[in-house]
Amino acid sequence: MGSTVFGTLAVIASIVGVVLFVRLRRKPETRAGAYVSATFLFLGAGVLTMGSLSFASLESAALRTFTAQERAAAVPCDATVLGAEQTSNKQNGRYIWLLRLRVTPQSGSPYDIERTTRLTSSMGERLEKGGVVLPCLVARADHTRIEIAALA
């Protein structure tokens, strides 16, 4: 969600910057203002683009919840927490944690993945020690998509 908002604002800032630059550059008395305003708008668009990319990277590695149909088709599994690390990022008052998990599906071999999720401080500290086993669901088609109900 955050990446979409930042990306949309970056596109709007770029469009406004181009239109403002073209309109103001036509007259000699506003030519200097055209360069100054366009510079600031394009710098702002660049910052918004970086924010969009940052949020997109967090969102792509985040634990997601499944829809009812996906949940019905998913395979039960266990996720063993190998480690948890608190990042400096916060969302809605909770820190975002990076979890290293070993997922063991009921049918198939175990594999390791990393995911981010928002946790309370007490839950994060509990998981930080490692060794905690959480029940989870894994999508049949894509083993990188998992849902851990205890962390949702």
Coordinates of C-alpha atoms in Angstrom, one line a residue:
M1 CA 0.0 0.0 0.0
G2 CA 2.7 2.5 0.9
S3 CA 4.7 1.8 -2.3
T4 CA 1.6 2.6 -4.3
V5 CA 1.0 5.9 -2.5
F6 CA 4.6 7.0 -2.8
G7 CA 4.8 5.9 -6.4
T8 CA 1.6 7.8 -7.3
L9 CA 2.8 11.0 -5.6
A10 CA 6.1 10.7 -7.5
V11 CA 4.4 10.4 -10.8
I12 CA 2.1 13.4 -10.0
A13 CA 5.2 15.5 -8.9
S14 CA 7.0 14.6 -12.1
I15 CA 4.0 15.6 -14.3
V16 CA 3.5 18.9 -12.3
G17 CA 7.2 19.6 -12.7
V18 CA 7.2 19.1 -16.5
V19 CA 4.0 21.2 -17.0
L20 CA 5.2 23.9 -14.7
F21 CA 8.6 24.1 -16.4
V22 CA 7.2 24.2 -19.9
R23 CA 4.6 26.9 -18.9
L24 CA 7.0 29.1 -16.9
R25 CA 9.9 28.9 -19.4
R26 CA 8.0 30.6 -22.2
K27 CA 8.2 34.0 -20.7
P28 CA 11.6 35.6 -20.0
E29 CA 10.5 37.1 -16.6
T30 CA 9.6 33.6 -15.3
R31 CA 12.4 31.6 -16.8
A32 CA 14.6 31.5 -13.7
G33 CA 11.5 30.5 -11.6
A34 CA 10.9 27.6 -14.1
Y35 CA 14.4 26.2 -13.4
V36 CA 14.2 26.6 -9.7
S37 CA 10.7 25.1 -9.3
A38 CA 11.4 22.2 -11.7
T39 CA 14.5 21.4 -9.7
F40 CA 12.7 21.2 -6.4
L41 CA 9.8 19.2 -7.9
F42 CA 12.1 16.7 -9.5
L43 CA 14.1 16.3 -6.3
G44 CA 10.9 15.7 -4.5
A45 CA 9.8 13.2 -7.1
G46 CA 13.1 11.4 -6.7
V47 CA 12.7 11.2 -2.9
L48 CA 9.1 9.9 -3.3
T49 CA 10.4 7.3 -5.8
M50 CA 13.0 6.1 -3.3
G51 CA 10.3 5.9 -0.7
S52 CA 8.2 3.8 -3.1
L53 CA 11.0 1.4 -3.7
S54 CA 11.8 1.1 0.0
F55 CA 8.2 0.3 0.8
A56 CA 8.0 -2.1 -2.2
S57 CA 11.0 -4.1 -1.0
L58 CA 9.5 -4.4 2.5
E59 CA 6.1 -5.4 1.1
S60 CA 7.5 -8.0 -1.2
A61 CA 9.3 -9.8 1.7
A62 CA 6.4 -9.4 4.1
L63 CA 4.3 -12.2 5.5
R64 CA 0.8 -12.1 3.9
T65 CA -2.5 -13.4 4.8
F66 CA -4.3 -15.7 2.4
T67 CA -7.7 -15.4 1.0
A68 CA -10.3 -18.0 2.0
Q69 CA -9.8 -19.8 -1.3
E70 CA -6.0 -19.8 -1.0
R71 CA -6.2 -21.0 2.6
A72 CA -8.4 -23.9 1.6
A73 CA -5.9 -25.0 -1.1
A74 CA -2.8 -24.4 1.1
V75 CA -0.7 -27.1 2.7
P76 CA -0.1 -27.1 6.5
C77 CA 3.4 -26.7 7.6
D78 CA 5.6 -25.7 10.5
A79 CA 7.9 -22.6 10.6
T80 CA 10.8 -22.8 12.9
V81 CA 12.2 -19.4 13.8
L82 CA 16.0 -19.5 13.2
G83 CA 16.4 -15.9 14.2
A84 CA 14.7 -12.5 14.4
E85 CA 16.2 -9.1 14.0
Q86 CA 14.5 -5.8 14.7
T87 CA 14.9 -3.2 12.0
S88 CA 14.8 0.5 12.6
N89 CA 11.6 0.9 10.5
K90 CA 8.2 1.4 12.2
Q91 CA 4.7 1.0 10.8
N92 CA 1.7 2.0 12.8
G93 CA 3.7 2.1 16.0
R94 CA 5.2 -1.4 15.7
Y95 CA 8.7 -2.2 14.6
I96 CA 9.3 -4.3 11.5
W97 CA 11.3 -7.5 12.2
L98 CA 13.2 -9.6 9.8
L99 CA 12.6 -13.3 10.5
R100 CA 14.7 -16.2 9.3
L101 CA 12.5 -19.2 9.1
R102 CA 12.9 -22.9 8.2
V103 CA 9.6 -24.0 6.7
T104 CA 8.8 -27.7 6.9
P105 CA 5.7 -28.7 4.8
Q106 CA 3.9 -31.9 5.6
S107 CA 4.9 -33.2 2.2
G108 CA 8.3 -32.1 1.0
S109 CA 11.6 -31.1 2.3
P110 CA 12.4 -28.2 4.6
Y111 CA 13.7 -24.9 3.2
D112 CA 14.8 -21.6 4.6
I113 CA 13.3 -18.2 3.8
E114 CA 13.4 -14.7 5.2
R115 CA 10.3 -12.6 5.8
T116 CA 9.5 -9.2 7.4
T117 CA 6.6 -8.6 9.7
R118 CA 5.3 -6.1 12.3
L119 CA 5.6 -7.5 15.8
T120 CA 5.0 -6.3 19.3
S121 CA 8.1 -5.9 21.4
S122 CA 7.3 -8.9 23.6
M123 CA 6.6 -11.2 20.6
G124 CA 9.8 -10.0 18.8
E125 CA 11.9 -10.7 21.9
R126 CA 10.4 -14.1 22.2
L127 CA 11.2 -14.9 18.6
E128 CA 14.6 -13.3 18.8
K129 CA 16.0 -16.3 20.8
G130 CA 15.0 -18.7 18.0
G131 CA 13.8 -22.2 18.2
V132 CA 10.1 -21.3 18.3
V133 CA 7.9 -23.5 16.1
L134 CA 4.8 -21.8 14.6
P135 CA 2.1 -23.5 12.6
C136 CA 1.7 -22.1 9.1
L137 CA 0.2 -22.6 5.7
V138 CA 2.2 -22.7 2.4
A139 CA 0.7 -22.2 -1.1
R140 CA 0.9 -25.3 -3.2
A141 CA 2.0 -23.4 -6.4
D142 CA 4.5 -21.0 -4.7
H143 CA 6.4 -22.3 -1.7
T144 CA 7.7 -18.8 -0.9
R145 CA 4.1 -17.7 -0.1
I146 CA 3.4 -18.6 3.5
E147 CA 0.9 -17.5 6.2
I148 CA 1.6 -17.7 9.9
A149 CA -1.6 -17.1 11.7
A150 CA 0.1 -16.4 15.1
L151 CA 1.9 -13.4 13.5
A152 CA -0.9 -12.0 11.3

